[in-house]
mmCIF file of C-alpha atoms and ligand atoms in Angstrom:
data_model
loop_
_atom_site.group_PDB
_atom_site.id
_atom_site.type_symbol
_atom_site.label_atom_id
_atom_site.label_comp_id
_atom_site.label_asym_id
_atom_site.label_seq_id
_atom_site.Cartn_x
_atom_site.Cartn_y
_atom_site.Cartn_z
ATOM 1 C CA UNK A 30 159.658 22.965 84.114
ATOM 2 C CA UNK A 31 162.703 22.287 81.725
ATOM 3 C CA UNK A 32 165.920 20.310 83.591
ATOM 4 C CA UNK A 33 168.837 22.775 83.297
ATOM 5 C CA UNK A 34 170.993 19.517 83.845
ATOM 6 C CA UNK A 35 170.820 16.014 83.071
ATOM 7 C CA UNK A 36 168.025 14.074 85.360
ATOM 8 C CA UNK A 37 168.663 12.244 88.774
ATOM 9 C CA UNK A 38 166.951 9.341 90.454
ATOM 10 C CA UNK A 39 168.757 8.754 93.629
ATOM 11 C CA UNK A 40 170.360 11.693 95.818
ATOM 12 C CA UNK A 41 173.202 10.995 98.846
ATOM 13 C CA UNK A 42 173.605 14.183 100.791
ATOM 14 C CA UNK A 43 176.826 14.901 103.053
ATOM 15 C CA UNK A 44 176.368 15.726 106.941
ATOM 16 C CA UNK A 45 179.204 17.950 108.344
ATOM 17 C CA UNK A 46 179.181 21.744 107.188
ATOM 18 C CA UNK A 47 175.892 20.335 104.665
ATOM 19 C CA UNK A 48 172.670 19.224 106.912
ATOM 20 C CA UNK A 49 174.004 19.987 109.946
ATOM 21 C CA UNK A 50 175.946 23.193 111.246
ATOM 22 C CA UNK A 51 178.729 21.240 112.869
ATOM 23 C CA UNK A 52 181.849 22.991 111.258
ATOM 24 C CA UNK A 53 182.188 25.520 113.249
ATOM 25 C CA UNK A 54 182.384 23.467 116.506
ATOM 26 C CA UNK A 55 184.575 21.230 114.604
ATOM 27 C CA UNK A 56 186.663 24.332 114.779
ATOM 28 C CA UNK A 57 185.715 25.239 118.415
ATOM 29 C CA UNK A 58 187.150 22.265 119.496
ATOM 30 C CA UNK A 59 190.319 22.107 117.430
ATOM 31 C CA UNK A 60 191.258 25.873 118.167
ATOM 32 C CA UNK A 61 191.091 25.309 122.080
ATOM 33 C CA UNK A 62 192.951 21.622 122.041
ATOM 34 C CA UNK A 63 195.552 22.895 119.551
ATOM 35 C CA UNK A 64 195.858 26.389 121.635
ATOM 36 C CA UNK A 65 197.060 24.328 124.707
ATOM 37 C CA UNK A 66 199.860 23.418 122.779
ATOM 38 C CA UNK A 67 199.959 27.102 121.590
ATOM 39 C CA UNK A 68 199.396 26.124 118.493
ATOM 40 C CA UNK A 69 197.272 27.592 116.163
ATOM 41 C CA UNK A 70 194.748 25.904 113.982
ATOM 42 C CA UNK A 71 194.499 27.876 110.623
ATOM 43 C CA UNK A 72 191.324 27.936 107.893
ATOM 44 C CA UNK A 73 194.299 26.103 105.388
ATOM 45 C CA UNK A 74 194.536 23.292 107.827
ATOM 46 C CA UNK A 75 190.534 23.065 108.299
ATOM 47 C CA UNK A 76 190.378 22.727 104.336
ATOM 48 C CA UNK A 77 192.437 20.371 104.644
ATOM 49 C CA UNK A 78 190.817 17.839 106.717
ATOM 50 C CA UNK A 79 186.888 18.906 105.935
ATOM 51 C CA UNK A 80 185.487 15.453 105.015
ATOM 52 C CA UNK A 81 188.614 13.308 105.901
ATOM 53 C CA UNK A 82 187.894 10.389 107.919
ATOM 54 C CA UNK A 83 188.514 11.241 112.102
ATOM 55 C CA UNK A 84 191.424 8.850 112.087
ATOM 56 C CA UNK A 85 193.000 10.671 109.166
ATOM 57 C CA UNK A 86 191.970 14.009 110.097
ATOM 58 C CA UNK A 87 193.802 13.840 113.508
ATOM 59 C CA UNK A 88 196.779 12.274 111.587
ATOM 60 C CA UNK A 89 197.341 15.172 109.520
ATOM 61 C CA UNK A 90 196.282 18.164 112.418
ATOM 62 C CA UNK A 91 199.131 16.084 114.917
ATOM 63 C CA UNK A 92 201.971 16.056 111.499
ATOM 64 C CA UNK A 93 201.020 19.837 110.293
ATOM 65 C CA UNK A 94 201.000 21.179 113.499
ATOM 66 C CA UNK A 95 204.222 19.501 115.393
ATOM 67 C CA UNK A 96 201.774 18.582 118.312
ATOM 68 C CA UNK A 97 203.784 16.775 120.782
ATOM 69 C CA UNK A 98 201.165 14.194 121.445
ATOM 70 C CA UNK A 99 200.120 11.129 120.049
ATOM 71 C CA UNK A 100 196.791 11.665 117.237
ATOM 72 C CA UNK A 101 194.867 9.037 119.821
ATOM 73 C CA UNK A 102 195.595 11.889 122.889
ATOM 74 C CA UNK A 103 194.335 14.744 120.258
ATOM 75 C CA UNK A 104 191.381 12.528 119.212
ATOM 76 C CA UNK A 105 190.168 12.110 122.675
ATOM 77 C CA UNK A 106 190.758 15.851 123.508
ATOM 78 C CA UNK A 107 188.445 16.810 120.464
ATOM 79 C CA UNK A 108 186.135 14.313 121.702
ATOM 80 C CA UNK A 109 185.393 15.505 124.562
ATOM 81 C CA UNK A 110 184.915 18.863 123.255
ATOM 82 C CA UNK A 111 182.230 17.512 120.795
ATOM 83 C CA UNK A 112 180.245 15.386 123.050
ATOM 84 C CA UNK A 113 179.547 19.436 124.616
ATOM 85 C CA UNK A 114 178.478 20.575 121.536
ATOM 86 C CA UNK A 115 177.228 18.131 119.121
ATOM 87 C CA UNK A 116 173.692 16.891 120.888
ATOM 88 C CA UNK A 117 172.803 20.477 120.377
ATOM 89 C CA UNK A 118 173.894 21.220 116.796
ATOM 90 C CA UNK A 119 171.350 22.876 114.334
ATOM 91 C CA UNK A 120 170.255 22.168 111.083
ATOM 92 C CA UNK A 121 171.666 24.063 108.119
ATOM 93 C CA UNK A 122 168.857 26.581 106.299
ATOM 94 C CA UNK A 123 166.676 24.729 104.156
ATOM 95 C CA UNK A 124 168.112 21.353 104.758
ATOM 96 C CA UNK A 125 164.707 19.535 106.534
ATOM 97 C CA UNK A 126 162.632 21.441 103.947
ATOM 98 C CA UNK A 127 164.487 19.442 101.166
ATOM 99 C CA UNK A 128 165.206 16.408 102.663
ATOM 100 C CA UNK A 129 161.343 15.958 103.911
ATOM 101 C CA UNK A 130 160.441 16.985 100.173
ATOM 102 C CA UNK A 131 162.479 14.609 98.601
ATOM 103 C CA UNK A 132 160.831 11.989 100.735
ATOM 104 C CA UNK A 133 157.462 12.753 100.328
ATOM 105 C CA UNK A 134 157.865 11.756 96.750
ATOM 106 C CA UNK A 135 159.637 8.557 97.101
ATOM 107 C CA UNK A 136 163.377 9.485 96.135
ATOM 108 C CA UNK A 137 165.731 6.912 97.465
ATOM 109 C CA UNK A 138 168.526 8.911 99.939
ATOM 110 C CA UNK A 139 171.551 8.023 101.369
ATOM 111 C CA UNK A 140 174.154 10.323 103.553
ATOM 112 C CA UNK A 141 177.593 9.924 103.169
ATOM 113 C CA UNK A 142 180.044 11.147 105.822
ATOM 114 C CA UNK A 143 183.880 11.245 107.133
ATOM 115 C CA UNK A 144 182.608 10.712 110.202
ATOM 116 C CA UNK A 145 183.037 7.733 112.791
ATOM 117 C CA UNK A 146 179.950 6.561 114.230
ATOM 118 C CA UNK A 147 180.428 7.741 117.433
ATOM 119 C CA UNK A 148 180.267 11.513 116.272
ATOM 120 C CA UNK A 149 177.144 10.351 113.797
ATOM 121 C CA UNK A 150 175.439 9.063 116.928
ATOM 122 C CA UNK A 151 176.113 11.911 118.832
ATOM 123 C CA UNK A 152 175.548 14.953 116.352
ATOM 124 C CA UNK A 153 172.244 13.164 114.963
ATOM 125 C CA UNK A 154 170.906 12.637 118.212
ATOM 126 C CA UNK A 155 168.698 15.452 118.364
ATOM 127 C CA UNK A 156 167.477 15.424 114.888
ATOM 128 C CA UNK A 157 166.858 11.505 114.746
ATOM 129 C CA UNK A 158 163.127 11.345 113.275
ATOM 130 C CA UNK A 159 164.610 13.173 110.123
ATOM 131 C CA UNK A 160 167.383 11.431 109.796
ATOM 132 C CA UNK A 161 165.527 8.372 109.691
ATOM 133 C CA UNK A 162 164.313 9.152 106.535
ATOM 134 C CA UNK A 163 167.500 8.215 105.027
ATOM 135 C CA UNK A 164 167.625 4.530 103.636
ATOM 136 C CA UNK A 165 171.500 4.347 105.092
ATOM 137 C CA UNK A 166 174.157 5.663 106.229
ATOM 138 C CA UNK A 167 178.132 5.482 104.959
ATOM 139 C CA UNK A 168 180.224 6.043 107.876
ATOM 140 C CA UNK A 169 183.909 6.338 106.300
ATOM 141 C CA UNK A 170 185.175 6.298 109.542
ATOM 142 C CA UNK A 171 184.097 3.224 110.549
ATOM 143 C CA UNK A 172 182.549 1.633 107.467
ATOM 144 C CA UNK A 173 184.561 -1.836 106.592
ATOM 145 C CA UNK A 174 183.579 -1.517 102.908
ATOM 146 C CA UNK A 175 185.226 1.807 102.540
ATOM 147 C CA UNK A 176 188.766 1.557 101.700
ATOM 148 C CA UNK A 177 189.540 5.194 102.022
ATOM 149 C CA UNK A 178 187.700 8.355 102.720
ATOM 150 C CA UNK A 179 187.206 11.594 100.941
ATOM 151 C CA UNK A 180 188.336 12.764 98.405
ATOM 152 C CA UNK A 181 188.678 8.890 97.290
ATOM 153 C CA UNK A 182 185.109 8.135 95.779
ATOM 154 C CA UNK A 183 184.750 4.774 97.487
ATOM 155 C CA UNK A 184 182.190 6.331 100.032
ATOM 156 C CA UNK A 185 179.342 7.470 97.689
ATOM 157 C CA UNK A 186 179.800 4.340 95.068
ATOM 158 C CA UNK A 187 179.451 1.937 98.486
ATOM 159 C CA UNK A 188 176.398 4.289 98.936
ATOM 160 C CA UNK A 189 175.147 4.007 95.712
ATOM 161 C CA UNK A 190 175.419 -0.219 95.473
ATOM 162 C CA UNK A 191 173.721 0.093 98.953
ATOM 163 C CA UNK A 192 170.098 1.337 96.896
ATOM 164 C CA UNK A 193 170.539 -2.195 95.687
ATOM 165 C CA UNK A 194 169.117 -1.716 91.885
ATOM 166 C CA UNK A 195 173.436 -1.257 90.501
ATOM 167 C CA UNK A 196 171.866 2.425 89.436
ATOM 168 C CA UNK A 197 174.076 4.445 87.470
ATOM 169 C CA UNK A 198 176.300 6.785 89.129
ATOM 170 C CA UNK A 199 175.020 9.474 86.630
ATOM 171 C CA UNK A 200 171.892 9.459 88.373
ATOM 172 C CA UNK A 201 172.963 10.179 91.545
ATOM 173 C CA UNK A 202 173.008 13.635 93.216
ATOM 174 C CA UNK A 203 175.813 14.182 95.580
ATOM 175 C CA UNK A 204 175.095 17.549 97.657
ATOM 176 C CA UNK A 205 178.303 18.648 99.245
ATOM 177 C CA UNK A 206 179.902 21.721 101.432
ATOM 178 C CA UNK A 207 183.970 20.768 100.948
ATOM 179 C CA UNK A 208 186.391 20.440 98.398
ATOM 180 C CA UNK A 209 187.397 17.052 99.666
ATOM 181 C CA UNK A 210 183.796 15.870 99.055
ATOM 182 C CA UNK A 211 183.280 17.431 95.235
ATOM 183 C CA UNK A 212 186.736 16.136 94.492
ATOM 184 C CA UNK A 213 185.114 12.303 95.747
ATOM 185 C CA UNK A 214 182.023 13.191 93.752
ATOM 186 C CA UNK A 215 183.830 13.839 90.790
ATOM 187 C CA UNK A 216 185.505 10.866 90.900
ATOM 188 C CA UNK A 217 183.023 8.991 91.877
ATOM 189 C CA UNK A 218 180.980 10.269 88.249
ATOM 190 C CA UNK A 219 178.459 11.745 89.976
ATOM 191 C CA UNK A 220 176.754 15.280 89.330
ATOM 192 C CA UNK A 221 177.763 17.510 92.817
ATOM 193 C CA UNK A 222 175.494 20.496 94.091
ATOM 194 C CA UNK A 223 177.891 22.288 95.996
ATOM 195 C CA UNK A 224 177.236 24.700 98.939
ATOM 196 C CA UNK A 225 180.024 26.095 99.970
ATOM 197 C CA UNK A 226 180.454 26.576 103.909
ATOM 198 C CA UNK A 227 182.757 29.893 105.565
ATOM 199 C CA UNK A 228 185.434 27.224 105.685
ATOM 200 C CA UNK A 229 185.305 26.347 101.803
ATOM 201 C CA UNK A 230 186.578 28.495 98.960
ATOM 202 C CA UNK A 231 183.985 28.844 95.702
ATOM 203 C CA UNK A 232 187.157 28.563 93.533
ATOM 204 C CA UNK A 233 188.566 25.093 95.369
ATOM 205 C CA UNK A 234 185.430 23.939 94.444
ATOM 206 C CA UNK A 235 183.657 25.727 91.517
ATOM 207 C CA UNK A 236 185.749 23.514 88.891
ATOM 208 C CA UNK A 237 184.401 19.654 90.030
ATOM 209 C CA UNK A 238 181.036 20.762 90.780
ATOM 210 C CA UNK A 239 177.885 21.140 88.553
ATOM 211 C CA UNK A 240 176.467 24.036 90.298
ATOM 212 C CA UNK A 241 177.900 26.017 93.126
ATOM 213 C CA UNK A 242 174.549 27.513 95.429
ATOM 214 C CA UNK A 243 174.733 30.280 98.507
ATOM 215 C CA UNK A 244 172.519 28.248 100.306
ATOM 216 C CA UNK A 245 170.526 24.790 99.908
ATOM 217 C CA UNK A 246 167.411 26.610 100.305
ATOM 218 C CA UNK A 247 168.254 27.995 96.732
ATOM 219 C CA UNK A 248 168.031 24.523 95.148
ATOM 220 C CA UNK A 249 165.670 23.762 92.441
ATOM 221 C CA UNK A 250 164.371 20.039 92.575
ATOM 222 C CA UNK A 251 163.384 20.402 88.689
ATOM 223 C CA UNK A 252 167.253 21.686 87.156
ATOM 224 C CA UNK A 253 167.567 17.851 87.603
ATOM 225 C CA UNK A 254 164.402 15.965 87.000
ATOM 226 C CA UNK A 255 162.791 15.646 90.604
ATOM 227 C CA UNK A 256 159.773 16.799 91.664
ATOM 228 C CA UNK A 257 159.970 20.441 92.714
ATOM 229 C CA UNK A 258 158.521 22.386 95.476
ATOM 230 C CA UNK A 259 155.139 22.686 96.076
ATOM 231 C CA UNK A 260 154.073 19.210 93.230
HETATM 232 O O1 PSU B 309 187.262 20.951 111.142
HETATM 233 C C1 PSU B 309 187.051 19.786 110.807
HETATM 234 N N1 PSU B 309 186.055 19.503 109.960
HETATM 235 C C2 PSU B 309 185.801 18.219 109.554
HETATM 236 C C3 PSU B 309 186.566 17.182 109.993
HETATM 237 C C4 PSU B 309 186.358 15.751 109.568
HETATM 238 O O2 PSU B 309 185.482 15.757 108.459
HETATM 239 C C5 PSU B 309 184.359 14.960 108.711
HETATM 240 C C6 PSU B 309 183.164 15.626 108.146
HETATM 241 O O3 PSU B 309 182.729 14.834 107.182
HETATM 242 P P1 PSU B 309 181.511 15.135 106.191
HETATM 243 O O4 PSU B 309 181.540 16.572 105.821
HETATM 244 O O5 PSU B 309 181.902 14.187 105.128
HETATM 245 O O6 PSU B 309 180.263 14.750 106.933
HETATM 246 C C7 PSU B 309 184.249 14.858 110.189
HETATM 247 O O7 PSU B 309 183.543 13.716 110.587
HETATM 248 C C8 PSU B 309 185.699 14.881 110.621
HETATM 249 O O8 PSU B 309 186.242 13.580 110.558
HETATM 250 C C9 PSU B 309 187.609 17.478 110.898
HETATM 251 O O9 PSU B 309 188.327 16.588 111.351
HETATM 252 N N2 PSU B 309 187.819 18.770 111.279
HETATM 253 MG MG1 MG B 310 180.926 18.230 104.749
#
């Protein structure tokens, strides 16, 4: 089958709102710490800290919204909300499909994430056999090599000298679900398969990205040179 674009060897795949369907308790938990303030936690403010690192994230929910605590306080409120939710959090639709394809035929993968490794831990825990199958993690959070999170690039190109052979960041797939994260691809130079999540808007994202899907069970291995389904 023809490649539609040019071909990839190496693919890093984002967690949050991507392979696992943790956005919307990301907003469960913001809306009811945030409401106790009687505050409330808009879609524009979600955009704007989908991907961010969790210390920077809480920075700019504790500025935007006036909250009259300290971020460390809201952190540990949201916290605490997550360690309710996350042990149980789903997979996104056809996430394990591609990830255990991709695998099968030997394709060096990497996740890349705003999160701390605390929240990794704890929304991976139920799903650890297939994330195992990842060769490492980037943690911006809490990651010493990466100098600043999303929509900075430094978290995929740390990913990508982590597969050891200096491969060229043309040649590695970043699969994405926020405009922070295609904005980091972009500058990063790598191709982005974006799928957008109900908290992302196709046109914030449409621009950076080399293709925009509905769903990642609508990805075709072969548009960029890897094995597709069923080979
Ligand atoms: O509603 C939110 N979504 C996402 C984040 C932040 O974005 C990161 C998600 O990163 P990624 O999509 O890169 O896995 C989370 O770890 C968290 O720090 C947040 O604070 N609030
Ligand atoms: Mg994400």
């Amino acid at each position: 089958m023809a490649k539609r674009f040019p071909q990839v060897t190496k693919v890093i795949f984002d967690v949050d709102g991507l392979l696992l369907d943790t956005e919307r308790l990301y907003l469960l938990a913001a809306l009811k710490v945030c409401s106790e303030y009687g505050k409330k936690y808009t879609r524009e403010l979600k955009a704007k800290v989908m991907g961010k690192s969790e210390k920077e994230a809480t920075r700019i929910v504790v500025d935007y919204l006036q909250l009259p605590i300290q971020p460390e306080e809201y952190k540990e409120k949201v916290r605490a909300e997550h360690m309710k939710t996350f042990p149980s959090v789903a997979l996104l639709p056809g996430a394990e499909t591609l990830v255990r394809h991709l695998h099968k035929h030997n394709i060096p993968m990497a996740v890349a994430s705003g999160s701390s490794n605390w929240s990794y831990n704890l929304k991976t825990a139920s799903h650890k056999e297939l994330f195992s199958l990842f060769s490492h993690a980037v943690l911006c959070g809490d990651d010493p090599d990466v100098k600043a999170g999303k929509p900075h690039p430094d978290c995929f190109l740390v990913a990508a000298r982590r597969f050891g052979d200096n491969p060229d960041v043309k040649e590695i797939l970043i699969f994405e679900d926020a405009p922070n994260g295609v904005e980091a691809a972009s500058a990063a130079g790598m191709p982005c398969v974006c799928v957008p999540g109900e908290w992302t808007d196709r046109s914030d994202v449409t621009a950076k990205s080399t293709i925009v899907l509905d769903s990642l069970e609508l990805f075709r291995p072969e548009d960029f040179g890897l094995p597709s389904y069923g080979s």
